[in-house]
């Protein structure tokens, strides 16, 4: 098949592949297209004005649409982890060779410009049967596929999808092999972040637990706490104000103790903003779970760095509104009262240095106490 009317791809053997084909068949909206080009070379793509972006394998951006066009390729295991592959891209690599290297059959369907589907591994049948199934035993060579498959289940569980038993068996094999430990922390977090944004994020973690993958990167969730953590995260699934991936992560780890939460953040090399939100969410969860007195509220505000970063208080009030709406008005009033305590007025009274700091803390505490009582 040729590339149609676009002069950039005219004469090339081009196919739409991957998620765009899968989601169209599922009736889902398609936002991005990926293309594979068979029987050509990097030099030919450059001559046509495509911009190279693949460092490890030949991927090019269309100069006008910015869509990705990858040369047909195969892979051979040559090391550990996600990047431990030698990529072979040449004009001799067929479309079926390229599809064979993909992870799941639902992702190994190609579409020609005339709409013809090329489906050598029965991906359409697996879509109809709502099944996530690996293309070939080469699935075990890339440990990232364990996380990706769990993430796809988090996305499509609402449609009735399940992971094929033989694929779950392979995922368990990979988990026991130790290969997961060779993944880059940033890549693990990226997959996890995507899963957290899906319709059924709990499916991601329960799947990883079932295949033994949770112990490598999330051991804190395997010590009898997974159920509590998933239950806490459900608030982020049911409340639109907390539906973002960062909020869902914060809720997920909020039942953990401080040491476990920080250990997980370090292992995953979380962005500072994500780790901070998780600390604050745990703090707010603890606050509304106990007595709402002046000491507890003062501690909460101090830990939120409220006086320098008031936005962090308002962010946590959003969580409180979902966790314990009966406390929102009281906390907001206490916060407003504490803000009225002026350092300048205390300085006018003669306080300075360490005495000023102590007096400021005491007056704020008194303001909070008066508001709560």
XYZ file of C-alpha atoms in Angstrom:
373
model
C 0.000 0.000 0.000
C 1.231 3.479 -0.759
C 0.992 6.566 1.351
C -1.899 8.264 -0.479
C -2.106 11.960 -1.394
C 0.458 13.290 1.083
C 3.563 14.016 -1.057
C 5.820 13.365 1.933
C 4.786 9.720 2.044
C 3.720 9.154 -1.562
C 5.244 5.904 -2.784
C 6.096 4.660 0.701
C 4.613 1.513 2.237
C 2.956 3.110 5.290
C 0.560 1.671 7.886
C -1.240 3.078 10.891
C -0.389 0.908 13.910
C -0.816 0.447 17.629
C -3.145 2.396 19.879
C -4.874 4.379 17.156
C -6.069 1.196 15.454
C -6.952 -0.477 18.752
C -9.002 2.436 20.069
C -10.812 2.971 16.780
C -11.897 -0.665 16.850
C -13.062 -0.196 20.437
C -15.040 2.896 19.500
C -12.819 5.130 21.606
C -11.642 8.569 20.465
C -8.291 8.579 18.693
C -6.046 11.535 19.488
C -2.672 10.438 18.128
C -1.561 8.325 15.204
C 1.568 6.199 14.995
C 2.813 4.951 11.666
C 5.229 2.258 10.533
C 7.059 2.490 7.233
C 8.120 -0.745 5.539
C 10.914 -1.168 3.024
C 12.740 2.152 3.250
C 15.813 3.702 4.870
C 16.613 6.597 7.218
C 18.250 8.458 4.343
C 15.047 8.299 2.323
C 13.031 9.665 5.256
C 15.489 12.528 5.702
C 15.316 13.379 2.009
C 11.554 13.711 2.348
C 11.954 16.250 5.136
C 11.192 14.017 8.137
C 12.926 14.925 11.390
C 14.750 12.137 13.259
C 13.868 11.753 16.944
C 14.764 8.151 17.767
C 18.120 7.734 19.422
C 17.934 3.952 19.811
C 15.880 3.178 16.725
C 14.795 5.113 13.635
C 11.711 7.188 14.412
C 10.877 10.344 12.472
C 8.446 13.214 12.894
C 6.352 14.343 9.967
C 7.424 17.962 9.284
C 3.828 19.221 9.191
C 1.654 16.905 11.338
C 4.449 16.025 13.828
C 3.102 12.453 13.892
C 5.615 9.660 14.430
C 6.753 7.472 11.566
C 8.941 4.546 12.613
C 10.810 2.275 10.248
C 9.765 -1.355 10.510
C 12.080 -3.041 12.989
C 12.797 -6.138 15.026
C 14.529 -6.420 18.377
C 16.925 -8.834 20.018
C 17.538 -9.060 23.763
C 21.049 -7.836 24.523
C 20.971 -6.782 28.168
C 18.782 -6.139 31.174
C 15.690 -4.001 31.530
C 13.635 -1.913 29.159
C 16.628 -0.595 27.207
C 18.466 -3.909 26.928
C 17.687 -4.526 23.266
C 19.513 -4.405 19.972
C 17.224 -2.901 17.333
C 17.389 -4.038 13.740
C 15.733 -1.730 11.216
C 16.273 -2.363 7.535
C 14.264 -2.435 4.302
C 14.160 -6.235 4.667
C 12.036 -6.126 7.852
C 8.450 -6.983 6.979
C 5.288 -5.554 8.496
C 4.582 -8.886 10.199
C 8.123 -8.894 11.644
C 7.434 -5.474 13.115
C 4.055 -6.493 14.561
C 5.567 -9.640 16.046
C 7.819 -7.597 18.350
C 4.866 -5.786 19.944
C 3.560 -6.553 23.414
C -0.144 -7.397 23.125
C -2.208 -8.658 20.217
C -4.597 -5.698 20.537
C -1.595 -3.465 19.844
C -0.334 -5.567 16.930
C -2.931 -4.631 14.332
C -1.987 -2.471 11.344
C -4.240 -0.485 9.042
C -3.409 0.228 5.404
C -4.364 3.564 3.798
C -7.408 1.938 2.181
C -8.685 0.748 5.569
C -7.589 -2.873 5.212
C -6.583 -4.375 8.552
C -3.498 -6.551 8.826
C -3.957 -8.703 11.915
C -1.610 -11.715 11.903
C -2.001 -12.416 15.641
C -5.806 -12.233 15.997
C -5.911 -8.926 17.825
C -9.436 -8.227 16.561
C -10.648 -11.479 18.054
C -9.047 -10.580 21.387
C -10.754 -7.181 21.258
C -14.091 -8.902 20.704
C -13.368 -11.341 23.535
C -12.108 -8.492 25.758
C -8.752 -10.152 26.319
C -5.246 -8.763 26.797
C -2.938 -11.430 25.409
C 0.770 -11.364 24.577
C 1.862 -11.635 20.950
C 4.750 -14.043 21.475
C 7.028 -15.501 24.170
C 9.335 -12.528 23.490
C 6.971 -10.661 25.834
C 9.127 -11.910 28.728
C 12.213 -10.137 27.362
C 10.943 -6.657 28.233
C 10.020 -6.265 31.912
C 8.260 -2.968 31.223
C 5.541 -4.980 29.505
C 4.418 -6.272 32.887
C 3.611 -2.705 33.935
C 2.143 -1.775 30.561
C -0.225 -4.740 30.566
C -1.400 -3.870 34.071
C -1.889 -0.267 32.911
C -3.954 -1.353 29.910
C -6.172 -3.341 32.252
C -6.640 -0.205 34.380
C -7.794 1.567 31.216
C -10.039 -1.088 29.701
C -11.390 -2.908 32.757
C -14.602 -0.901 32.471
C -15.139 -2.518 29.047
C -14.856 -5.991 30.555
C -11.255 -6.710 29.605
C -9.188 -9.269 31.491
C -5.614 -10.489 31.124
C -5.291 -13.895 29.462
C -4.159 -16.570 31.936
C -1.126 -17.466 29.847
C -0.098 -13.796 29.788
C -0.491 -13.538 33.565
C 1.733 -16.605 33.830
C 4.409 -14.869 31.749
C 4.084 -11.725 33.860
C 4.714 -13.859 36.944
C 7.736 -15.405 35.274
C 9.187 -11.966 34.530
C 8.492 -10.812 38.090
C 10.346 -13.795 39.544
C 13.274 -13.358 37.155
C 14.497 -10.151 38.797
C 14.356 -8.216 35.512
C 11.948 -5.637 36.922
C 14.703 -4.323 39.169
C 16.653 -3.176 36.101
C 13.956 -0.739 35.013
C 14.687 2.950 35.505
C 12.730 4.420 38.409
C 11.546 7.284 36.211
C 10.094 4.793 33.693
C 8.312 2.888 36.460
C 6.794 6.107 37.758
C 5.724 7.169 34.249
C 3.794 3.931 33.743
C 2.335 4.204 37.241
C 1.331 7.823 36.723
C -0.472 6.880 33.508
C -2.233 4.010 35.276
C -3.319 6.296 38.098
C -5.098 8.491 35.569
C -7.110 5.600 34.129
C -10.693 4.652 34.957
C -9.751 1.705 37.193
C -6.356 2.494 38.738
C -6.822 -0.149 41.438
C -6.607 -2.820 38.719
C -3.024 -1.771 38.037
C -1.909 -2.490 41.589
C -3.975 -5.624 42.122
C -2.616 -7.073 38.867
C 0.964 -6.329 39.859
C 0.284 -7.905 43.229
C -1.193 -11.030 41.636
C 1.815 -11.577 39.368
C 4.370 -10.839 42.100
C 5.620 -7.557 40.607
C 4.560 -5.351 43.504
C 7.362 -6.552 45.764
C 10.093 -5.092 43.536
C 9.054 -1.445 43.350
C 6.203 -1.126 45.853
C 7.066 -3.435 48.796
C 5.403 -0.978 51.180
C 2.072 -1.880 49.575
C 2.507 -5.636 50.079
C 2.726 -5.809 53.847
C -0.976 -6.245 54.392
C -1.654 -2.625 53.508
C -2.712 -2.867 49.860
C -6.408 -3.120 50.672
C -6.319 -0.060 52.936
C -4.327 1.893 50.359
C -6.668 1.047 47.493
C -9.653 1.919 49.637
C -8.079 5.315 50.402
C -7.375 5.863 46.697
C -11.015 5.187 45.816
C -11.806 8.708 47.005
C -9.785 9.988 44.044
C -11.821 7.816 41.691
C -15.179 8.997 42.987
C -14.462 12.700 43.583
C -13.699 14.829 40.527
C -11.734 17.361 42.597
C -9.231 14.628 43.491
C -9.211 12.723 40.206
C -5.728 13.672 39.000
C -2.926 11.106 39.047
C -0.976 13.063 41.682
C -3.979 13.168 43.999
C -4.687 9.485 43.505
C -1.097 8.631 44.367
C -1.233 10.841 47.457
C -4.410 9.113 48.605
C -2.986 5.670 47.819
C -0.014 6.130 50.144
C -1.815 8.163 52.807
C -2.447 5.122 55.078
C 1.310 4.342 55.166
C 3.524 5.602 57.950
C 5.978 8.404 57.219
C 8.996 6.102 56.839
C 7.248 3.816 54.352
C 5.904 6.746 52.346
C 9.329 8.387 52.106
C 11.012 5.109 51.216
C 8.597 4.624 48.341
C 9.092 8.202 47.155
C 12.870 7.762 47.100
C 12.734 4.420 45.290
C 10.456 5.782 42.575
C 12.404 9.066 42.436
C 9.128 10.914 42.536
C 8.935 14.528 41.409
C 9.121 16.810 44.448
C 5.582 18.067 43.934
C 4.170 14.538 43.982
C 6.083 13.514 47.100
C 5.067 16.743 48.853
C 1.396 16.330 48.040
C 1.569 12.785 49.435
C 3.035 14.094 52.713
C 0.371 16.761 53.002
C -2.483 14.382 52.181
C -1.336 12.002 54.915
C -1.139 14.952 57.305
C -4.704 16.013 56.505
C -5.977 12.457 56.736
C -4.434 12.181 60.217
C -5.881 15.563 61.255
C -9.498 14.753 60.455
C -9.147 11.303 61.942
C -8.568 12.710 65.423
C -9.646 15.506 67.734
C -9.887 18.859 65.966
C -8.246 20.986 68.664
C -5.961 24.015 68.513
C -2.778 21.993 68.951
C -3.624 19.654 66.065
C -4.701 22.470 63.732
C -1.624 24.572 64.584
C 0.618 21.584 63.835
C -1.237 21.000 60.560
C -0.733 24.588 59.434
C 2.934 24.595 60.415
C 3.635 21.365 58.553
C 1.899 22.807 55.486
C 4.226 25.824 55.666
C 1.005 27.819 55.668
C 2.486 31.244 56.375
C 4.852 31.148 53.414
C 2.735 29.009 51.086
C -0.950 29.621 51.824
C -1.998 27.897 48.599
C -1.013 24.594 50.195
C -3.666 25.110 52.877
C -6.403 25.692 50.311
C -5.261 22.604 48.398
C -5.629 20.488 51.529
C -9.018 22.001 52.322
C -10.121 20.440 49.039
C -9.136 17.058 50.446
C -10.767 17.765 53.793
C -13.987 18.614 51.973
C -13.996 15.079 50.586
C -12.716 13.282 53.689
C -14.642 15.130 56.401
C -16.847 17.903 55.010
C -18.129 18.671 58.508
C -14.680 20.068 59.395
C -14.144 22.366 56.409
C -15.802 25.496 57.775
C -14.093 25.217 61.167
C -10.659 24.667 59.637
C -11.083 27.500 57.180
C -12.228 29.844 59.953
C -9.276 28.838 62.147
C -6.914 29.412 59.250
C -8.372 32.850 58.529
C -8.139 33.813 62.204
C -4.518 32.727 62.435
C -3.701 34.801 59.363
C -4.995 37.910 61.130
C -2.182 37.724 63.675
C 0.232 40.381 62.453
C 3.994 40.149 62.984
C 4.121 43.947 62.627
C 1.721 44.476 65.551
C 3.822 42.177 67.736
C 6.959 44.074 66.761
C 5.168 47.280 67.788
C 4.647 45.641 71.186
C 8.412 45.238 71.459
C 8.872 41.624 70.411
C 11.895 40.839 68.283
C 14.187 37.980 67.318
C 13.395 34.596 68.882
C 10.822 36.191 71.185
C 8.919 37.472 68.169
C 8.749 33.972 66.681
C 7.537 32.466 69.951
C 4.922 35.189 70.442
C 3.692 34.813 66.873
C 3.258 31.080 67.361
C 1.439 31.577 70.665
C -0.943 34.257 69.347
C -1.801 32.182 66.309
C -2.500 29.216 68.565
C -4.764 31.379 70.720
C -6.610 32.663 67.632
C -7.167 29.123 66.414
C -8.319 27.971 69.842
C -10.788 30.846 70.135
C -12.254 30.081 66.715
C -12.649 26.364 67.416
C -14.249 26.947 70.804
